[in-house]
Amino acid sequence: MENYRPNVAAILRKPKSGKILICQRRGQSSCWHFPQGGVGKGEDLIGALHREVREEIGVGPEKYTIVSCRTGYRYKFDEGHLKKGLFCGQEQTYFLCDYFGKKKSISLNTHVQEFKGAMWIFPSEFRLEWIPPFKHAVFIQLFKDFFAVNLVAPVSVYENTFCD
C-alpha cells in the first residue's frame, strides 16, 4: 500500500489585487511554490497551516483569513524517493487565504530558512516550469479549481521532433 504524507499549503492572496504569494525554494533555483509542510502527529489541518506559515514566512494567523479550502491533491515524489523513509508522496490540502499584512511582515529568515525569494504574481502568471514535473498535474488542477486558470504544461524539447 502506498503511503502519502498529509500536507497543508497556504495560498496567500492580496484581496484588492488578487495577486498571490509564491516563494522560491532555497538551493533550488527553479522551484517556486506556496508555503507548505507536513501535518504533525495529533495536529489538525488548520493548526498545521498556521504553524507552517509562521515557520516558513514569519506570518501569524492574525494577518490572514481562510477563504476556502480544498483537499485531495496528491503527487508522488520523483524517482521513488521516500520522505522520512515512509512516504512515497504527499496528499495536500490547500487553503486560499486573504492576506492583510504588510510586505515587511513577510520574513524568509525564520525557523530553518526554506526560501530564498518571494514574489506576488497574478495566478495567470504562474508557469509550470517553476516546479518539478512530478508536481505539474497537481498545480494544473489547483489553478483550475481556485482561479479558473488553465496552466499549460511545458512542451518538451523532444516532443514534436518526429512530426509528419
PDB file of C-alpha atoms in Angstrom:
ATOM      1  CA  MET A   1       0.000   0.000   0.000  1.00  0.00           C
ATOM      2  CA  GLU A   2       1.280   3.461  -0.887  1.00  0.00           C
ATOM      3  CA  ASN A   3       1.686   5.860   1.985  1.00  0.00           C
ATOM      4  CA  TYR A   4       1.167   9.596   1.355  1.00  0.00           C
ATOM      5  CA  ARG A   5       2.288  12.247   3.821  1.00  0.00           C
ATOM      6  CA  PRO A   6      -0.510  14.627   4.915  1.00  0.00           C
ATOM      7  CA  ASN A   7       0.468  18.161   3.935  1.00  0.00           C
ATOM      8  CA  VAL A   8      -1.034  21.658   4.031  1.00  0.00           C
ATOM      9  CA  ALA A   9      -0.276  24.662   1.827  1.00  0.00           C
ATOM     10  CA  ALA A  10      -1.231  28.344   2.072  1.00  0.00           C
ATOM     11  CA  ILE A  11      -2.124  30.376  -0.986  1.00  0.00           C
ATOM     12  CA  LEU A  12      -1.868  33.901   0.377  1.00  0.00           C
ATOM     13  CA  ARG A  13      -3.797  36.381  -1.767  1.00  0.00           C
ATOM     14  CA  LYS A  14      -3.970  40.154  -1.629  1.00  0.00           C
ATOM     15  CA  PRO A  15      -7.750  40.679  -1.728  1.00  0.00           C
ATOM     16  CA  LYS A  16      -7.632  44.032  -3.561  1.00  0.00           C
ATOM     17  CA  SER A  17      -5.320  42.999  -6.407  1.00  0.00           C
ATOM     18  CA  GLY A  18      -5.865  39.238  -6.486  1.00  0.00           C
ATOM     19  CA  LYS A  19      -2.102  38.636  -6.534  1.00  0.00           C
ATOM     20  CA  ILE A  20      -0.802  35.513  -4.792  1.00  0.00           C
ATOM     21  CA  LEU A  21       2.463  34.893  -2.962  1.00  0.00           C
ATOM     22  CA  ILE A  22       4.882  32.329  -4.322  1.00  0.00           C
ATOM     23  CA  CYS A  23       8.223  31.540  -2.738  1.00  0.00           C
ATOM     24  CA  GLN A  24      11.468  30.266  -4.225  1.00  0.00           C
ATOM     25  CA  ARG A  25      12.908  27.217  -2.530  1.00  0.00           C
ATOM     26  CA  ARG A  26      16.405  27.744  -1.158  1.00  0.00           C
ATOM     27  CA  GLY A  27      19.000  25.701  -3.022  1.00  0.00           C
ATOM     28  CA  GLN A  28      16.680  25.069  -5.982  1.00  0.00           C
ATOM     29  CA  SER A  29      16.568  27.940  -8.456  1.00  0.00           C
ATOM     30  CA  SER A  30      13.678  26.512 -10.470  1.00  0.00           C
ATOM     31  CA  CYS A  31      11.374  25.593  -7.617  1.00  0.00           C
ATOM     32  CA  TRP A  32       8.659  28.101  -6.697  1.00  0.00           C
ATOM     33  CA  HIS A  33       5.640  27.177  -4.615  1.00  0.00           C
ATOM     34  CA  PHE A  34       3.437  28.159  -1.714  1.00  0.00           C
ATOM     35  CA  PRO A  35       4.335  27.980   1.984  1.00  0.00           C
ATOM     36  CA  GLN A  36       3.582  24.380   2.866  1.00  0.00           C
ATOM     37  CA  GLY A  37       4.558  21.470   5.041  1.00  0.00           C
ATOM     38  CA  GLY A  38       3.612  18.269   6.768  1.00  0.00           C
ATOM     39  CA  VAL A  39       0.874  17.785   9.305  1.00  0.00           C
ATOM     40  CA  GLY A  40       2.333  16.639  12.613  1.00  0.00           C
ATOM     41  CA  LYS A  41       1.023  13.685  14.596  1.00  0.00           C
ATOM     42  CA  GLY A  42      -2.044  14.809  16.560  1.00  0.00           C
ATOM     43  CA  GLU A  43      -2.160  18.139  14.712  1.00  0.00           C
ATOM     44  CA  ASP A  44      -5.276  19.291  12.836  1.00  0.00           C
ATOM     45  CA  LEU A  45      -5.075  20.815   9.347  1.00  0.00           C
ATOM     46  CA  ILE A  46      -5.686  24.421  10.422  1.00  0.00           C
ATOM     47  CA  GLY A  47      -3.157  24.142  13.242  1.00  0.00           C
ATOM     48  CA  ALA A  48      -0.606  22.784  10.764  1.00  0.00           C
ATOM     49  CA  LEU A  49      -1.407  25.610   8.344  1.00  0.00           C
ATOM     50  CA  HIS A  50      -0.838  28.292  10.984  1.00  0.00           C
ATOM     51  CA  ARG A  51       2.403  26.646  12.151  1.00  0.00           C
ATOM     52  CA  GLU A  52       3.814  26.219   8.644  1.00  0.00           C
ATOM     53  CA  VAL A  53       3.020  29.793   7.567  1.00  0.00           C
ATOM     54  CA  ARG A  54       4.648  31.159  10.733  1.00  0.00           C
ATOM     55  CA  GLU A  55       7.709  28.884  10.393  1.00  0.00           C
ATOM     56  CA  GLU A  56       8.292  29.463   6.681  1.00  0.00           C
ATOM     57  CA  ILE A  57       7.452  33.148   6.176  1.00  0.00           C
ATOM     58  CA  GLY A  58       7.040  34.532   9.704  1.00  0.00           C
ATOM     59  CA  VAL A  59       3.356  35.417   9.331  1.00  0.00           C
ATOM     60  CA  GLY A  60       0.881  34.757  12.116  1.00  0.00           C
ATOM     61  CA  PRO A  61      -2.813  33.915  11.608  1.00  0.00           C
ATOM     62  CA  GLU A  62      -3.854  37.429  12.660  1.00  0.00           C
ATOM     63  CA  LYS A  63      -2.578  38.656   9.270  1.00  0.00           C
ATOM     64  CA  TYR A  64      -4.718  36.378   7.073  1.00  0.00           C
ATOM     65  CA  THR A  65      -8.188  34.894   6.870  1.00  0.00           C
ATOM     66  CA  ILE A  66      -9.009  31.484   5.432  1.00  0.00           C
ATOM     67  CA  VAL A  67     -11.378  31.982   2.496  1.00  0.00           C
ATOM     68  CA  SER A  68     -11.650  28.438   1.153  1.00  0.00           C
ATOM     69  CA  CYS A  69     -10.061  25.029   1.376  1.00  0.00           C
ATOM     70  CA  ARG A  70      -9.697  22.076  -0.990  1.00  0.00           C
ATOM     71  CA  THR A  71      -8.123  18.731  -0.349  1.00  0.00           C
ATOM     72  CA  GLY A  72      -7.146  15.564  -2.166  1.00  0.00           C
ATOM     73  CA  TYR A  73      -4.269  16.941  -4.253  1.00  0.00           C
ATOM     74  CA  ARG A  74      -1.831  14.060  -4.424  1.00  0.00           C
ATOM     75  CA  TYR A  75       1.550  13.527  -6.046  1.00  0.00           C
ATOM     76  CA  LYS A  76       4.353  11.002  -5.837  1.00  0.00           C
ATOM     77  CA  PHE A  77       7.934  12.041  -5.300  1.00  0.00           C
ATOM     78  CA  ASP A  78      10.291  11.756  -8.238  1.00  0.00           C
ATOM     79  CA  GLU A  79      12.370   8.619  -8.869  1.00  0.00           C
ATOM     80  CA  GLY A  80      10.987   6.542  -6.000  1.00  0.00           C
ATOM     81  CA  HIS A  81      12.190   8.989  -3.320  1.00  0.00           C
ATOM     82  CA  LEU A  82      10.700   8.327   0.131  1.00  0.00           C
ATOM     83  CA  LYS A  83      10.198  11.215   2.548  1.00  0.00           C
ATOM     84  CA  LYS A  84      11.281  10.257   6.054  1.00  0.00           C
ATOM     85  CA  GLY A  85      11.737   6.746   4.676  1.00  0.00           C
ATOM     86  CA  LEU A  86       7.959   6.224   4.779  1.00  0.00           C
ATOM     87  CA  PHE A  87       6.074   8.396   2.319  1.00  0.00           C
ATOM     88  CA  CYS A  88       6.020   7.890  -1.468  1.00  0.00           C
ATOM     89  CA  GLY A  89       4.420  11.317  -1.950  1.00  0.00           C
ATOM     90  CA  GLN A  90       2.164  13.892  -0.391  1.00  0.00           C
ATOM     91  CA  GLU A  91      -1.566  14.402  -0.132  1.00  0.00           C
ATOM     92  CA  GLN A  92      -2.122  18.115   0.143  1.00  0.00           C
ATOM     93  CA  THR A  93      -4.844  20.365   1.459  1.00  0.00           C
ATOM     94  CA  TYR A  94      -4.675  23.883   0.041  1.00  0.00           C
ATOM     95  CA  PHE A  95      -6.048  26.892   1.884  1.00  0.00           C
ATOM     96  CA  LEU A  96      -6.807  30.104  -0.002  1.00  0.00           C
ATOM     97  CA  CYS A  97      -6.208  32.925   2.473  1.00  0.00           C
ATOM     98  CA  ASP A  98      -6.730  36.667   2.140  1.00  0.00           C
ATOM     99  CA  TYR A  99      -3.576  38.386   3.398  1.00  0.00           C
ATOM    100  CA  PHE A 100      -3.926  41.700   5.250  1.00  0.00           C
ATOM    101  CA  GLY A 101      -0.352  42.165   6.447  1.00  0.00           C
ATOM    102  CA  LYS A 102       2.305  44.452   5.056  1.00  0.00           C
ATOM    103  CA  LYS A 103       5.076  43.386   2.676  1.00  0.00           C
ATOM    104  CA  LYS A 104       7.604  43.803   5.509  1.00  0.00           C
ATOM    105  CA  SER A 105       5.599  41.332   7.649  1.00  0.00           C
ATOM    106  CA  ILE A 106       6.893  38.507   5.457  1.00  0.00           C
ATOM    107  CA  SER A 107      10.267  37.218   6.602  1.00  0.00           C
ATOM    108  CA  LEU A 108      12.138  34.401   4.903  1.00  0.00           C
ATOM    109  CA  ASN A 109      14.691  34.265   7.729  1.00  0.00           C
ATOM    110  CA  THR A 110      12.578  32.430  10.289  1.00  0.00           C
ATOM    111  CA  HIS A 111      12.803  28.895  11.665  1.00  0.00           C
ATOM    112  CA  VAL A 112      15.048  26.942   9.298  1.00  0.00           C
ATOM    113  CA  GLN A 113      15.222  29.123   6.196  1.00  0.00           C
ATOM    114  CA  GLU A 114      13.444  27.252   3.405  1.00  0.00           C
ATOM    115  CA  PHE A 115      13.013  30.083   0.900  1.00  0.00           C
ATOM    116  CA  LYS A 116      15.445  32.494  -0.686  1.00  0.00           C
ATOM    117  CA  GLY A 117      12.929  34.630  -2.540  1.00  0.00           C
ATOM    118  CA  ALA A 118       9.272  35.567  -2.719  1.00  0.00           C
ATOM    119  CA  MET A 119       7.089  37.475  -5.157  1.00  0.00           C
ATOM    120  CA  TRP A 120       3.467  38.455  -5.649  1.00  0.00           C
ATOM    121  CA  ILE A 121       2.010  37.437  -9.018  1.00  0.00           C
ATOM    122  CA  PHE A 122      -1.365  37.147 -10.664  1.00  0.00           C
ATOM    123  CA  PRO A 123      -2.451  33.478 -10.837  1.00  0.00           C
ATOM    124  CA  SER A 124      -2.336  33.634 -14.657  1.00  0.00           C
ATOM    125  CA  GLU A 125       1.391  34.491 -14.471  1.00  0.00           C
ATOM    126  CA  PHE A 126       2.388  31.214 -12.808  1.00  0.00           C
ATOM    127  CA  ARG A 127       4.452  28.898 -15.010  1.00  0.00           C
ATOM    128  CA  LEU A 128       4.738  25.144 -14.619  1.00  0.00           C
ATOM    129  CA  GLU A 129       8.441  25.429 -15.474  1.00  0.00           C
ATOM    130  CA  TRP A 130       8.854  26.856 -11.970  1.00  0.00           C
ATOM    131  CA  ILE A 131       8.108  23.491 -10.300  1.00  0.00           C
ATOM    132  CA  PRO A 132       9.373  19.926 -10.712  1.00  0.00           C
ATOM    133  CA  PRO A 133       7.500  17.881 -13.358  1.00  0.00           C
ATOM    134  CA  PHE A 134       6.105  15.433 -10.783  1.00  0.00           C
ATOM    135  CA  LYS A 135       4.002  18.307  -9.365  1.00  0.00           C
ATOM    136  CA  HIS A 136       2.607  19.535 -12.709  1.00  0.00           C
ATOM    137  CA  ALA A 137      -0.707  17.648 -12.592  1.00  0.00           C
ATOM    138  CA  VAL A 138      -1.448  18.923  -9.072  1.00  0.00           C
ATOM    139  CA  PHE A 139      -0.725  22.531  -9.998  1.00  0.00           C
ATOM    140  CA  ILE A 140      -2.771  22.312 -13.203  1.00  0.00           C
ATOM    141  CA  GLN A 141      -5.774  21.113 -11.188  1.00  0.00           C
ATOM    142  CA  LEU A 142      -5.097  23.517  -8.318  1.00  0.00           C
ATOM    143  CA  PHE A 143      -5.043  26.624 -10.522  1.00  0.00           C
ATOM    144  CA  LYS A 144      -8.173  25.460 -12.335  1.00  0.00           C
ATOM    145  CA  ASP A 145     -10.009  24.821  -9.041  1.00  0.00           C
ATOM    146  CA  PHE A 146      -9.049  28.018  -7.221  1.00  0.00           C
ATOM    147  CA  PHE A 147      -8.635  30.558 -10.033  1.00  0.00           C
ATOM    148  CA  ALA A 148     -10.231  29.105 -13.202  1.00  0.00           C
ATOM    149  CA  VAL A 149      -6.777  29.419 -14.796  1.00  0.00           C
ATOM    150  CA  ASN A 150      -5.622  26.804 -17.282  1.00  0.00           C
ATOM    151  CA  LEU A 151      -1.900  26.296 -16.849  1.00  0.00           C
ATOM    152  CA  VAL A 152      -0.243  24.807 -19.897  1.00  0.00           C
ATOM    153  CA  ALA A 153       2.306  22.056 -19.444  1.00  0.00           C
ATOM    154  CA  PRO A 154       5.678  22.968 -20.946  1.00  0.00           C
ATOM    155  CA  VAL A 155       6.464  21.358 -24.272  1.00  0.00           C
ATOM    156  CA  SER A 156       9.446  19.075 -24.090  1.00  0.00           C
ATOM    157  CA  VAL A 157      12.324  19.777 -26.446  1.00  0.00           C
ATOM    158  CA  TYR A 158      11.830  16.258 -27.756  1.00  0.00           C
ATOM    159  CA  GLU A 159       8.104  16.493 -28.393  1.00  0.00           C
ATOM    160  CA  ASN A 160       7.045  17.104 -31.960  1.00  0.00           C
ATOM    161  CA  THR A 161      10.507  16.090 -33.192  1.00  0.00           C
ATOM    162  CA  PHE A 162       9.049  13.424 -35.464  1.00  0.00           C
ATOM    163  CA  CYS A 163       6.079  15.326 -36.854  1.00  0.00           C
ATOM    164  CA  ASP A 164       4.587  14.325 -40.197  1.00  0.00           C
TER     165      ASP A 164
END
